[in-house]
Each structure stands twice: as structure tokens, then as C-alpha cells.
Coordinates of C-alpha atoms and ligand atoms in Angstrom, one line a residue:
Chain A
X1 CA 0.0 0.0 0.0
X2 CA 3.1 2.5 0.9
X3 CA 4.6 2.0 -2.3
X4 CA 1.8 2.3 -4.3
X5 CA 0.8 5.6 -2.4
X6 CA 4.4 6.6 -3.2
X7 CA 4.0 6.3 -6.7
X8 CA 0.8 7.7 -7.1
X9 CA 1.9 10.7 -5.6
X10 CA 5.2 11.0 -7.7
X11 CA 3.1 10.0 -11.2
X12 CA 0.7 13.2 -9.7
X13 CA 3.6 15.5 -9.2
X14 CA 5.1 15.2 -12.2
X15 CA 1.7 15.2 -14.3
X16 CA 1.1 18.4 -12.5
X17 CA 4.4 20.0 -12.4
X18 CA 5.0 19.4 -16.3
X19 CA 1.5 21.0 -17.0
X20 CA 0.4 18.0 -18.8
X21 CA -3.5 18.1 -16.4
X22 CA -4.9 20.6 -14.7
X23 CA -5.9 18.6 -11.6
X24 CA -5.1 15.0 -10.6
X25 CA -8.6 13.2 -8.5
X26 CA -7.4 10.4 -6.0
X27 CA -8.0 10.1 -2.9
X28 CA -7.2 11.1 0.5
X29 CA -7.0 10.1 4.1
X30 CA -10.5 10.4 5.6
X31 CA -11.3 12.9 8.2
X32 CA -11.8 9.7 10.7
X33 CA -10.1 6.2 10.1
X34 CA -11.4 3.7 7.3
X35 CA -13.4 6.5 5.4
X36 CA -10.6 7.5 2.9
X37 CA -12.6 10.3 0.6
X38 CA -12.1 11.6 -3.0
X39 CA -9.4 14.6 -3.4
X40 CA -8.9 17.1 -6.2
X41 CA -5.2 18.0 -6.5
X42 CA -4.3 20.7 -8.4
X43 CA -0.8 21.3 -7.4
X44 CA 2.5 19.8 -6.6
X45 CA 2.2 20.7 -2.9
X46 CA -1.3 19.2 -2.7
X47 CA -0.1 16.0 -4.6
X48 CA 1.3 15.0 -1.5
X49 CA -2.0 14.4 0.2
X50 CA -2.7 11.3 -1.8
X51 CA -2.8 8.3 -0.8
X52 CA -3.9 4.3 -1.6
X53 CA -5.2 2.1 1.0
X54 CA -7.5 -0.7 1.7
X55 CA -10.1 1.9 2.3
X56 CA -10.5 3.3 -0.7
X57 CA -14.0 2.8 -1.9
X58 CA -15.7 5.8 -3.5
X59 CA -15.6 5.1 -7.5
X60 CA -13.3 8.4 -8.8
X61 CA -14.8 7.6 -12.0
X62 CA -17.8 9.4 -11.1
X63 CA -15.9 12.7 -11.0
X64 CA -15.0 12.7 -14.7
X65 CA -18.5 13.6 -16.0
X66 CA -18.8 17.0 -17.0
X67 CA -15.4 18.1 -15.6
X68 CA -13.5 20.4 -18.1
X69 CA -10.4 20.2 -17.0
X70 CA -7.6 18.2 -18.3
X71 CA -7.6 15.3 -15.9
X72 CA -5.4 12.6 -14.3
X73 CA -7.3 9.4 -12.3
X74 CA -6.0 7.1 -10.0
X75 CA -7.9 4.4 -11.4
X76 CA -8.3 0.4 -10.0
X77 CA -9.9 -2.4 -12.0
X78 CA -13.6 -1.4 -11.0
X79 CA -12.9 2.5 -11.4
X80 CA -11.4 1.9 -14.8
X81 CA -13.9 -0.4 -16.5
X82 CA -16.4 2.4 -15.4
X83 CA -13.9 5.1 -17.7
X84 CA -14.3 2.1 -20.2
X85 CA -18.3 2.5 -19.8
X86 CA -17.9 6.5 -20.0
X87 CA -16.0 6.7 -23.0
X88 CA -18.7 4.2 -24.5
X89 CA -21.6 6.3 -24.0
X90 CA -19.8 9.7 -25.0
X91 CA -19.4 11.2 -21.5
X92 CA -16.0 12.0 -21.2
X93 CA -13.1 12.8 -23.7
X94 CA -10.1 10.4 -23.7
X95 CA -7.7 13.1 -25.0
X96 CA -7.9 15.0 -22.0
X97 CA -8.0 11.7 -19.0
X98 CA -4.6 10.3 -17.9
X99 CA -5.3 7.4 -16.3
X100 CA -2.9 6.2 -13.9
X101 CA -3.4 2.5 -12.9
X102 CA -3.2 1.0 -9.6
X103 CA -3.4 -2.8 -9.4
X104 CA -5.9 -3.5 -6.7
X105 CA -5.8 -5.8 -3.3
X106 CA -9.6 -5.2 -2.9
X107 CA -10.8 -2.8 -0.7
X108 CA -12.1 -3.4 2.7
X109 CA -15.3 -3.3 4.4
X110 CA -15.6 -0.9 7.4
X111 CA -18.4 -2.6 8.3
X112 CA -17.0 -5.6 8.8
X113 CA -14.3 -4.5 10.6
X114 CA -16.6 -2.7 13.1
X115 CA -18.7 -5.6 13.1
X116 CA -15.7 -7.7 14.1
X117 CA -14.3 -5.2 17.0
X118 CA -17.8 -4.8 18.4
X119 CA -18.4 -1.5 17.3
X120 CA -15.7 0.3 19.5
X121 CA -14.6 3.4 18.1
X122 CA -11.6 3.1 16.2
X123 CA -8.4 6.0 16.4
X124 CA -6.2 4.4 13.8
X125 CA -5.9 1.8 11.2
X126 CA -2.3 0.7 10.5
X127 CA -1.7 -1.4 7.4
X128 CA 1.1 -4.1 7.4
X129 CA 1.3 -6.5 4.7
X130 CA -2.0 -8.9 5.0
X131 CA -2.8 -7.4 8.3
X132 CA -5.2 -4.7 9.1
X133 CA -3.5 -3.2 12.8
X134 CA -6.9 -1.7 14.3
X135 CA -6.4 0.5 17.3
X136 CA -8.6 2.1 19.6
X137 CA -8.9 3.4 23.6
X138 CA -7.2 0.7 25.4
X139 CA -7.3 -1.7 22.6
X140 CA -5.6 -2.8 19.5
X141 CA -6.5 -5.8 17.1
X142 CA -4.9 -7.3 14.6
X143 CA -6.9 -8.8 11.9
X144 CA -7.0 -10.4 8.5
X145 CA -7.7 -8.1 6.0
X146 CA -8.4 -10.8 3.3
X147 CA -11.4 -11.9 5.6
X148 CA -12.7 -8.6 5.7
X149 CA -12.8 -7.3 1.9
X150 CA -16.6 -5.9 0.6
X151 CA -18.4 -8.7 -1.2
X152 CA -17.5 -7.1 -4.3
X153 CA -14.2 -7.2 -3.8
X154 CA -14.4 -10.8 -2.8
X155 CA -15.5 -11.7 -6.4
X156 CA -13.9 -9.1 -8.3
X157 CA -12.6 -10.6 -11.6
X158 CA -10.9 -7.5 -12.8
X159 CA -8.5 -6.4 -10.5
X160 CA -6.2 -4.8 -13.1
X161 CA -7.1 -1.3 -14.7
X162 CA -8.3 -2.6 -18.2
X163 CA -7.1 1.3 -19.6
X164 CA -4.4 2.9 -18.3
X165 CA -1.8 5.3 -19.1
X166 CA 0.9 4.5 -16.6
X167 CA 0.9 1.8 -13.8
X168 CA 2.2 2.1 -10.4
X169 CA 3.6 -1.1 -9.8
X170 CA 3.2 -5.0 -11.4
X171 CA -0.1 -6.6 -12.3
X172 CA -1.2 -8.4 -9.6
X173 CA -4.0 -11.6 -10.3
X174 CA -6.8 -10.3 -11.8
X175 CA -9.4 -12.3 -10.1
X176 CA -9.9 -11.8 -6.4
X177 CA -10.9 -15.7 -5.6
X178 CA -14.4 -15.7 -4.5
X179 CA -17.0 -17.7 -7.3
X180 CA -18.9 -14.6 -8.3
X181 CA -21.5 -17.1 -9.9
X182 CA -22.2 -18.6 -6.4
X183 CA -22.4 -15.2 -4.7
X184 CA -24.5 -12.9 -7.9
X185 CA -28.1 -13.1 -6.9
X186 CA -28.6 -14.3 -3.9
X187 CA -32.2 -14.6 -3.9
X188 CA -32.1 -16.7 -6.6
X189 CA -32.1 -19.3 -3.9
X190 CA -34.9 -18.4 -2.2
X191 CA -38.8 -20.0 -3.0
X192 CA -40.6 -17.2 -4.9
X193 CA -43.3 -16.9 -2.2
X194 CA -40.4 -15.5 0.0
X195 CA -38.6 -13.2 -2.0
X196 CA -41.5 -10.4 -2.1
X197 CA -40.9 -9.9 2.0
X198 CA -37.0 -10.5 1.8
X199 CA -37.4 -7.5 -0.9
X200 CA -39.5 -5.3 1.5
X201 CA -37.4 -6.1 4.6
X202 CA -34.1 -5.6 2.7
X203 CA -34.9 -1.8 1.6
X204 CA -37.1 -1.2 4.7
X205 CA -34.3 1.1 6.1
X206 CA -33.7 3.2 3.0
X207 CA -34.4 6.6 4.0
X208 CA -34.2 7.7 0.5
X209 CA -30.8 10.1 0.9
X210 CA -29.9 8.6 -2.5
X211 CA -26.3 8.8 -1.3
X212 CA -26.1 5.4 -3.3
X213 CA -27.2 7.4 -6.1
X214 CA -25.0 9.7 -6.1
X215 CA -21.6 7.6 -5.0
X216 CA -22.2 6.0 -9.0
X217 CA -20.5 6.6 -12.2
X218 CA -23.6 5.5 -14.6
X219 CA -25.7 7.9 -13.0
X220 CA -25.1 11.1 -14.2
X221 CA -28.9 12.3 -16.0
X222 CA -29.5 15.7 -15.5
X223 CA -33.1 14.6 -14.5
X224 CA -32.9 11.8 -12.6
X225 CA -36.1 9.9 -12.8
X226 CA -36.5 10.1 -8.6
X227 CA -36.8 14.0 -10.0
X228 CA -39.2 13.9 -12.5
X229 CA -42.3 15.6 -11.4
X230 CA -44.6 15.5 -14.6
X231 CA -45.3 12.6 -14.4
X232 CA -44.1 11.3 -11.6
X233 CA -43.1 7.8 -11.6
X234 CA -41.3 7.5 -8.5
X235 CA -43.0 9.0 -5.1
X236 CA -40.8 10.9 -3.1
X237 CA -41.7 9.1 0.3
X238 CA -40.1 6.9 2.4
X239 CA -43.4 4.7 1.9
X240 CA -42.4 1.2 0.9
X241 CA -43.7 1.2 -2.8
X242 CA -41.9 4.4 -3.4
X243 CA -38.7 2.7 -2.0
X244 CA -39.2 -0.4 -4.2
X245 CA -39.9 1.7 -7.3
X246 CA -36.9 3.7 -6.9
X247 CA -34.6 0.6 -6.1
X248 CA -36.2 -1.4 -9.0
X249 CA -35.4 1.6 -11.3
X250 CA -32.0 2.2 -10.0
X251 CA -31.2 -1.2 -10.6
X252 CA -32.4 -1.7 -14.2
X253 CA -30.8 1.6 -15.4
X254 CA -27.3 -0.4 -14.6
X255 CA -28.3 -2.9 -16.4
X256 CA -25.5 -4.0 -18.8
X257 CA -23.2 -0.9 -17.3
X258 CA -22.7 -1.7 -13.7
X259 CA -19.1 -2.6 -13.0
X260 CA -19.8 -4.4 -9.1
X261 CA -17.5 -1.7 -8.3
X262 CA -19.6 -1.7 -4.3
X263 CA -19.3 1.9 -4.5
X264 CA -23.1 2.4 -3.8
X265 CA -23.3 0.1 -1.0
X266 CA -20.2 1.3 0.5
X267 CA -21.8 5.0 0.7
X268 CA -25.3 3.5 2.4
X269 CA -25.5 5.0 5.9
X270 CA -28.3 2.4 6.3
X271 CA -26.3 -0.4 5.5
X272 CA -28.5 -1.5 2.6
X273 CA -27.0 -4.0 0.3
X274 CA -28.2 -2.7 -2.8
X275 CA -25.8 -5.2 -4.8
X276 CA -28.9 -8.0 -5.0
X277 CA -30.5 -6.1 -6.9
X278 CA -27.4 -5.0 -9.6
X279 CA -25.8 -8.6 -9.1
X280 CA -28.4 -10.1 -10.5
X281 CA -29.0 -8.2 -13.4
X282 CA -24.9 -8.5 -14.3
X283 CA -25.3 -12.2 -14.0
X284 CA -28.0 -12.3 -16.1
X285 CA -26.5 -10.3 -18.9
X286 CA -23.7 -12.0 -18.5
X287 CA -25.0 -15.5 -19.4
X288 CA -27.6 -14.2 -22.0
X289 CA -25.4 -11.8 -23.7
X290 CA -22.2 -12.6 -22.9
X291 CA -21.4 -9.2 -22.2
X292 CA -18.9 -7.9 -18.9
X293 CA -19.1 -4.4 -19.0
X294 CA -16.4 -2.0 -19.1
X295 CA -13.9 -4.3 -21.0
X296 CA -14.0 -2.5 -24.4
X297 CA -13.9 0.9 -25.4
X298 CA -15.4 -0.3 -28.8
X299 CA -17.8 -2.7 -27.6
X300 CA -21.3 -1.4 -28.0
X301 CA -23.0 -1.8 -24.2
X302 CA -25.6 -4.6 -24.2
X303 CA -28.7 -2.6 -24.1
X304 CA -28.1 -0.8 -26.9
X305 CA -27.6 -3.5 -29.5
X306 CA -29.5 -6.7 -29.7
X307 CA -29.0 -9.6 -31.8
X308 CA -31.8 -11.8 -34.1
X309 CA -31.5 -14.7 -31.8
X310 CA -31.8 -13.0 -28.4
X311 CA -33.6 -15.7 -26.2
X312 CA -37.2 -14.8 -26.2
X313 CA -39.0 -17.5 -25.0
X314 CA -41.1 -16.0 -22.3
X315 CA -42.8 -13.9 -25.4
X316 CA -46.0 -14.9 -26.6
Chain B
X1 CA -61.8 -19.9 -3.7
X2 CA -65.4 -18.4 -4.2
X3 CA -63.3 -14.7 -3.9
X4 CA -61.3 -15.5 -7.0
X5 CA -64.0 -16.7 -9.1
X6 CA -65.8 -13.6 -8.5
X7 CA -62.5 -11.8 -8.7
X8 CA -62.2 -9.6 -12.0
X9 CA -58.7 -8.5 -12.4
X10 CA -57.5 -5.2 -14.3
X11 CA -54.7 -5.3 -16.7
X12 CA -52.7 -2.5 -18.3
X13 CA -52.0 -3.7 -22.2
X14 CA -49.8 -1.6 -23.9
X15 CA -50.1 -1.9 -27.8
X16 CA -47.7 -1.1 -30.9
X17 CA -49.7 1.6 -32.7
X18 CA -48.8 -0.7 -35.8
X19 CA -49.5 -4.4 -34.9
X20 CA -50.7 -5.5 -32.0
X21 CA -53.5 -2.2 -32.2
X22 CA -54.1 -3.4 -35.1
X23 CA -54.6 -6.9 -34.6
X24 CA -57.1 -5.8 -31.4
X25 CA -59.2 -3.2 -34.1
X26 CA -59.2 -6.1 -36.6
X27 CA -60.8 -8.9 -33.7
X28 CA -63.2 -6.1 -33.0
X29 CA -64.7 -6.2 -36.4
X30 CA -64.4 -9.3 -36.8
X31 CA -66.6 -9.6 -33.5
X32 CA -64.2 -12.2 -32.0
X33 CA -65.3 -12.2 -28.0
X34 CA -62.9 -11.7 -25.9
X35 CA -62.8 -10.8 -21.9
X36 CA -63.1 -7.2 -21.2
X37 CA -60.6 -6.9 -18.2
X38 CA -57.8 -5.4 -20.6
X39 CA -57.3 -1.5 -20.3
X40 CA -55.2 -0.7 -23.7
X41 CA -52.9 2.1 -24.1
X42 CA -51.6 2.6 -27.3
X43 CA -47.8 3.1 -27.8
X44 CA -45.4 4.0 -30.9
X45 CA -43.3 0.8 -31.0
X46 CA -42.4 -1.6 -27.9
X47 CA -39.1 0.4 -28.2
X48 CA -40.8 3.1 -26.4
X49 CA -41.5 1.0 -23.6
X50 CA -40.1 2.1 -20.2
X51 CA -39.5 0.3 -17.2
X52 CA -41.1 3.1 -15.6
X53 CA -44.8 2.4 -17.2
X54 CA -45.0 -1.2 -16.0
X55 CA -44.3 0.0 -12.3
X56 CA -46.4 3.2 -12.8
X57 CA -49.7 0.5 -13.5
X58 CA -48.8 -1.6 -10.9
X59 CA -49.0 1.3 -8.5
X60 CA -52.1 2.0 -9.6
X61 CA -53.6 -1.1 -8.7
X62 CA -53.4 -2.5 -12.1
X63 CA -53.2 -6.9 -11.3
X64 CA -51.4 -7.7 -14.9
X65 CA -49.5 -6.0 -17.6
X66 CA -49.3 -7.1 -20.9
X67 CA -46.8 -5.4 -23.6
X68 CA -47.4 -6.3 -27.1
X69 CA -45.8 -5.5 -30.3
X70 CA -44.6 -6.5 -33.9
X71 CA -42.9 -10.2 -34.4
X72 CA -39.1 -9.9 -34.8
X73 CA -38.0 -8.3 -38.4
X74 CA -41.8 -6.0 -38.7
X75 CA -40.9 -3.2 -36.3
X76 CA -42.1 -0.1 -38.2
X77 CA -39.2 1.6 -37.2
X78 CA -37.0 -1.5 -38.0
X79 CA -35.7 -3.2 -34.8
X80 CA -37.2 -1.2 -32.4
X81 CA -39.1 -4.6 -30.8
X82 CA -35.4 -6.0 -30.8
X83 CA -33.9 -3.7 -28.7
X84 CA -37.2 -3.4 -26.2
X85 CA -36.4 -7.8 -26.1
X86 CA -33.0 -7.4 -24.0
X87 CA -35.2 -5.1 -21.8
X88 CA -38.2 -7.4 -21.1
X89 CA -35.7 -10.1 -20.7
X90 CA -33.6 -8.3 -18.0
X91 CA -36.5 -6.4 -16.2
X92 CA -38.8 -9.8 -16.3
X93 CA -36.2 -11.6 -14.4
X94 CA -35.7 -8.9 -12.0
X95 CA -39.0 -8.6 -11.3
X96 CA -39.7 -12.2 -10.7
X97 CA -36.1 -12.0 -9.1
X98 CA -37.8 -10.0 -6.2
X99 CA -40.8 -11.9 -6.0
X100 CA -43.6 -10.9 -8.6
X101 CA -45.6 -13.6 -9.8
X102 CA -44.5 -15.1 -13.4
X103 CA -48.0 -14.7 -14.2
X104 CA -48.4 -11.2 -14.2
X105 CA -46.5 -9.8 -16.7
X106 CA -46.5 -11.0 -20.4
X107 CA -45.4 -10.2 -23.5
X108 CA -46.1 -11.3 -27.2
X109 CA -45.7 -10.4 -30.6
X110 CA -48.9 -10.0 -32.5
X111 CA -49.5 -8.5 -35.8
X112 CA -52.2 -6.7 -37.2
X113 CA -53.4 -9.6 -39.2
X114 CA -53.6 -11.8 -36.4
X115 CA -57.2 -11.2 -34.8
X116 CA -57.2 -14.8 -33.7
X117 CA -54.2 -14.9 -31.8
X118 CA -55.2 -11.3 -30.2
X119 CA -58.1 -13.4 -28.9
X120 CA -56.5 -16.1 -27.9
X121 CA -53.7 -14.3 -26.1
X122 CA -56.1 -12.2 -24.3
X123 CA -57.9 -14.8 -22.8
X124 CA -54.7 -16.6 -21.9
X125 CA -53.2 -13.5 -20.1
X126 CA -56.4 -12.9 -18.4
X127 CA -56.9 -16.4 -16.9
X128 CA -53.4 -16.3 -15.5
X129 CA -53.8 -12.8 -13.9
X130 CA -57.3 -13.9 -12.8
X131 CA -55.9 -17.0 -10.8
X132 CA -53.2 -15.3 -9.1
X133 CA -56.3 -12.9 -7.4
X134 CA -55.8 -9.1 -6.6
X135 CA -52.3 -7.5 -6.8
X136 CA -50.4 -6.8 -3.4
X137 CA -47.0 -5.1 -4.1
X138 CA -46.2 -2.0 -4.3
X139 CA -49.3 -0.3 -3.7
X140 CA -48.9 2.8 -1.9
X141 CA -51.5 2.3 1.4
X142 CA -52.0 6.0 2.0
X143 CA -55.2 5.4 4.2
X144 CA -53.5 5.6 7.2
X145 CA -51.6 8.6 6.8
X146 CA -54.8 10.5 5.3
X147 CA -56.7 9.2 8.7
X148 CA -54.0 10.7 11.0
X149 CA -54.4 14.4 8.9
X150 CA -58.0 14.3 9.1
X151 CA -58.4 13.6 12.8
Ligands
LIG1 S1 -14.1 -4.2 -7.2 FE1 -12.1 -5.1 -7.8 S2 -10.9 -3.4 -8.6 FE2 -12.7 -2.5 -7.6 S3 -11.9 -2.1 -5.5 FE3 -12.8 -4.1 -5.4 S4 -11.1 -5.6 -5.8 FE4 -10.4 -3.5 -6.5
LIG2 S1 -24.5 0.4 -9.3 FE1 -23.1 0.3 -7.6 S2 -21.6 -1.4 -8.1 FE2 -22.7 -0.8 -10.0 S3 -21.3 0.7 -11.0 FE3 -22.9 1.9 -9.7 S4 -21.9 2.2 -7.8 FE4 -20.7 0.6 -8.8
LIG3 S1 -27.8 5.2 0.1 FE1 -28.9 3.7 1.3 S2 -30.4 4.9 2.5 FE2 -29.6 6.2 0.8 S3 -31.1 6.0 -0.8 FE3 -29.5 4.5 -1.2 S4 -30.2 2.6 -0.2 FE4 -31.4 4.3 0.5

């Protein structure tokens, strides 16, 4: 983690200092432990600030929409496949992006690792190798970071930026380990009769702040449809149907885009794990299309092409 | 069991302006019977069909939906049924995925020639939307709410 850190910050420097962008987005150290947050730096000075750890879990990608600037991103697997999906719906220009490329580790979950302390309230996190050193008042713990990586990051098959410009170190294996087609829909396992209250009780908690919303690269309509008043299809409520229409809706426009990048379920101050609802529609893509998003600047995204034979069965 | 026979469900069909609309106007005149539970709204192509219209009827209390369109290679505007296919596909499954009933949303292909199938389809959808009784999900219960403001 140091020496990618370290090189991140030298690849920003000299980007900066030669004039070649205008402003370098990474990230930097949160404001409490585990919450590393998305920085802007525009100068040598500032370049320092950056930094890579297993707590980096905002999607940077999601800052390149409508940003004039000429612009360097620290970009992992996840964050660039999502630059893939930009470039492929004409959102940003690839002239003006310098990617730089970190091979990822997979990120943690702070969840779990508050979970796993018993929610004490946590001064520092020390990294050391495959060891997360978590410190607190009259406490420290060592754990296993492997054990405590989001779920996406658990089955991430891309952990290698697919686009880059410049990497900071060696290529490390691109698939994380876990058997994404085991984990991907969970409630595919469940009898149909129970799915309709596992969906209610899931989303119960959603209070609607749309921070998963906004934490995601696809979404960046100038009218969201949660916004669209005449007519309205989504009621602004916390009411449960409103809830379920938005989440339905949220879910479907990823469909065929959505990178598992766990960036919207790592913003949820609820804790609601929205991922069900995308997993499902990437695994299903995936074996009827054959399509992984974010792979191919060239590739045409799945919903936007079709092909004569597209299973149809369930029509009339 | 005696509340579902009596039961007489309401489904939103929406129809291709250049088939399936058709095909209903030509089992009209053709005085084909058919059950009268269906509540048509008329659309350009199945390629203008949103995600958003099939939750918007189900919010509204509607108990089936049922998009229907032009057979594969007889989209007006060429493939516009093609691409709305991938979407039926995906949002079917995710429906289902959290728990609709298979036997409320349908889809078919019908062209403006083919009174008899409109007839036949019709009754088929409505038979399966009448045995699965009223729609449930994702109705908005406001009675409550309006109880507590008025007292
Ligand atoms: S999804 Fe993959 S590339 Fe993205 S943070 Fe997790 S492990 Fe890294
Ligand atoms: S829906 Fe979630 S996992 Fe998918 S790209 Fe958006 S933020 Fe990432
Ligand atoms: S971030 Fe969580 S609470 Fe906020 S709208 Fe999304 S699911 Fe609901």
C-alpha cells in the first residue's frame, strides 16, 4: 500500500508539475479512520496528500463527467472499466484523461471491521502487509484483511485497470478468488413466495438520501427519474412502494453498465445492500449476452444492441 | 376460492400503434369475444417502452400488464421490438427476481393480421392474472396517513 501511495503521488507530481493536467482526482485520508474520501489535486504541494489504502472505496470515476479540466485518475480495475463505460456512452473525452493504474488488493469493508471489534470506536488503522493493525482506547487488534474485503471485492474478476496510461507497480492476479456465480443473486435461492418480503425487509431502512445514487459513475442524467415531477413515476416518500420503485429503477438503469465496483453500497449510511438487486441483473447479462461491462472501449453496451437470436422464450 | 372466481382482475395492455393495435381493431370487427378486463394504451413501438410504465400500472392497482408488439424483423421503425427484447428479458427476471408472480407480466408479438391470436392471447393472459387474485406489491397504502391528517 506505501509503495503504491508513493507512486501515485510521484506519477501526480510530475503530471502536475509538467503541466500536462490541470488537476489529478485520488483520494485522500478520511477525516476519521477507514473513510478515505475523493481529493482534487491541483498542485505539486497538494499532490502530497494522496494516498492508496485498503479503504479506498468511493468510485473516482464518477468525478470525470462533465469536468472540463484536463484530468489525471488514480484508477483500479472497478474504477477503470467504469472510464471504459464513459468513454462508450460519449461522456468523457479520452484526449484530455490520464489514467494512472493502480493494481488493486480489494478494498475493505468498514463494516465488517466494526462488526468484528464490536463497534468500539476506532483512532487508527495501520496497514502491514495482510494485516489490518486496528487501534482504539485501550485496545488494538490485529486482523486479516483478506477476511474482511466488501463482497464485491471478494469476487472481483478485474482487479487490473483494463485502460491505463501508466501503472504504479506490477499486475497483480486479476481475479480476487471468490465464485462470483455462487455469490451474484442471492435470492435466486430463495422460493418465490419468500422473495417479495426479503425484498421489502431488505430496503425497509432506506431513508431515500440517495447517497447510493450519487456515489455511481452510470448515474449522471440531468433529470434523474426520482426528480421527474410531470409525471411522476417515483413518489418521493419513504413509503415502501416508493422505496421499491426507486430501487427497481435504480437497478435496471445499470443494467448491462454496472461494473460491481460496491461503490453504492459502501456510501449506504443504512447499510443496505443494494448489490442484490445490480448482481443479479450482471449475472443475467452476462450469461444471456455474454457481455462484462467496461472491458472494451469499442464494444457497443448490451442494451443498446441486440442480436436476431436473443432468447425470447417468455414472449407470446 | 369463491373470492377469485368472483374476482375480476384489471390489466394495463400496452399496444404497438402498428401491430398488436391493429390486430385488437381487426378482432373487434371481426366480433371475436374476448374478456373485457384489458385497459389498452396505445404506444409508438415496444421500443418506447419504459420500465417506468409497467411499475407506474402496478402502482395504480393494475393486477397484470401485458406489452405487445410487432414479431421480430416487422418493427415499423426497424428493430425497435429487438432492442425493447434485452429489456423485457432483463427487467422480467428482475421482477420475478424480487418476487412478482411469473403470471403477471406478459409479453407477445402480434400483428395486425392476427385477430385470432389477439383473442386467444387475451384470454390466456387474463386467466393467468385472474388465478393469481388481486395485486399486493407496491401499492402505496396511504389510508392511514390521510386518517391521521383528518383527525
Ligand atoms: S471491485 Fe475489484 S478493482 Fe474494484 S476495489 Fe474491489 S477488488 Fe479493487
Ligand atoms: S451500481 Fe453500484 S456497483 Fe454498479 S457501478 Fe454503480 S456504484 Fe458501482
Ligand atoms: S444510500 Fe442507502 S439509504 Fe440512501 S437511498 Fe441508497 S439505499 Fe437508501
Amino acid at each position: 500500500m506505501q509503495q503504491r501511495t508513493e507512486k501515485i503521488r510521484e506519477a501526480a507530481k510530475r503530471l502536475l508539475a509538467e503541466g500536462a493536467v490541470d488537476v489529478v482526482l485520488g483520494y485522500r485520508a478520511g477525516t476519521v479512520p477507514m473513510r478515505e474520501q475523493p481529493f482534487a489535486a491541483r498542485s505539486v504541494e497538494e499532490a502530497d496528500e494522496l494516498v492508496w489504502s485498503s479503504f479506498c472505496c468511493n468510485n473516482l470515476a464518477n468525478f470525470l463527467v462533465r469536468r472540463d479540466e484536463k484530468t489525471a485518475i488514480v484508477a483500479q480495475g472497478c474504477v477503470s472499466r467504469n472510464i471504459v463505460g464513459l468513454l462508450q456512452e460519449n461522456q468523457i473525452d479520452r484526449k484530455r484523461l490520464k489514467i494512472i493504474g493502480v493494481p488493486c488488493l480489494g478494498m475493505v469493508s468498514r463494516s465488517k471491521v466494526l462488526d468484528k471489534i464490536g463497534n468500539k470506536t476506532v483512532f487508527a488503522v495501520e496497514e502491514q502487509g495482510e494485516e489490518l493493525v486496528v487501534k482504539g482506547k485501550g485496545f488494538e487488534e490485529r486482523l486479516n484483511r483478506k477476511e474482511l474485503l466488501r463482497d464485491n471485492c471478494f469476487t472481483c474478476q478485474h482487479r487490473n485497470p483494463v485502460i491505463s496510461d501508466e501503472m504504479v507497480c506490477e499486475p497483480v492476479q486479476d481475479a480476487a478468488g471468490g465464485d462470483i456465480d455462487k455469490m451474484a443473486a442471492p435470492w435466486e435461492a430463495l422460493a418465490p413466495e419468500e422473495r417479495w418480503s426479503t425484498f421489502k425487509e431488505a430496503f425497509a431502512d432506506c431513508i431515500r438520501c440517495y447517497a447510493c445514487r450519487d456515489a455511481c459513475p452510470l448515474c449522471y442524467c440531468h433529470v434523474c427519474f426520482v426528480d421527474e415531477s410531470k409525471p411522476q413515476w417515483c413518489g418521493k416518500t419513504q413509503d415502501e412502494a416508493d422505496v421499491q420503485t426507486f430501487h427497481i429503477l435504480r437497478a435496471f438503469h445499470c443494467a448491462g453498465r454496472c461494473t460491481d465496483c460496491g461503490a453504492c453500497e459502501s456510501a449506504c449510511p443504512m447499510g443496505i445492500k443494494m448489490r442484490v438487486l445490480t448482481s443479479k441483473i450482471e449475472k443475467d447479462v452476462r450469461q444471456m449476452y455474454g457481455y462484462t461491462p467496461g472491458m472494451d472501449e469499442k464494444a457497443t453496451p448490451t442494451m443498446s444492441v441486440y442480436r436476431p437470436n436473443d432468447p425470447q422464450d417468455f414472449i407470446k | 376460492m369463491s373470492d377469485k372466481e368472483q374476482f375480476e382482475p384489471r390489466i394495463a395492455a400496452f399496444f404497438c400503434n402498428w401491430c398488436t393495435y391493429g390486430g385488437a381493431d381487426l378482432a373487434g370487427v371481426s366480433r371475436l369475444q374476448y374478456p373485457p378486463n384489458i385497459r389498452v394504451v396505445r404506444i409508438p413501438c415496444t421500443g418506447r417502452m419504459s420500465p417506468k410504465f409497467i411499475l407506474q400500472a402496478f402502482r395504480q392497482g393494475a393486477d397484470g400488464i401485458w406489452v405487445s408488439g410487432c414479431h421480430p424483423g416487422d418493427c415499423h421503425y426497424i428493430a425497435g421490438n429487438m432492442y425493447a427484447r434485452r429489456r423485457f428479458a432483463v427487467l422480467k427476471n428482475l421482477l420475478e427476481y424480487v418476487g412478482l408472480e411469473p403470471g403477471r407480466i406478459h409479453f407477445s408479438w402480434i400483428s395486425s393480421a392476427e385477430a385470432t391470436k389477439f383473442q386467444e392471447t387475451v384470454i390466456e393472459v387474463t386467466n393467468a392474472v385472474r388465478a393469481l387474485g388481486p395485486a399486493k406489491f407496491m401499492l402505496k397504502d396511504i389510508a392511514p396517513q390521510a386518517q391521521r391528517e383528518v383527525a
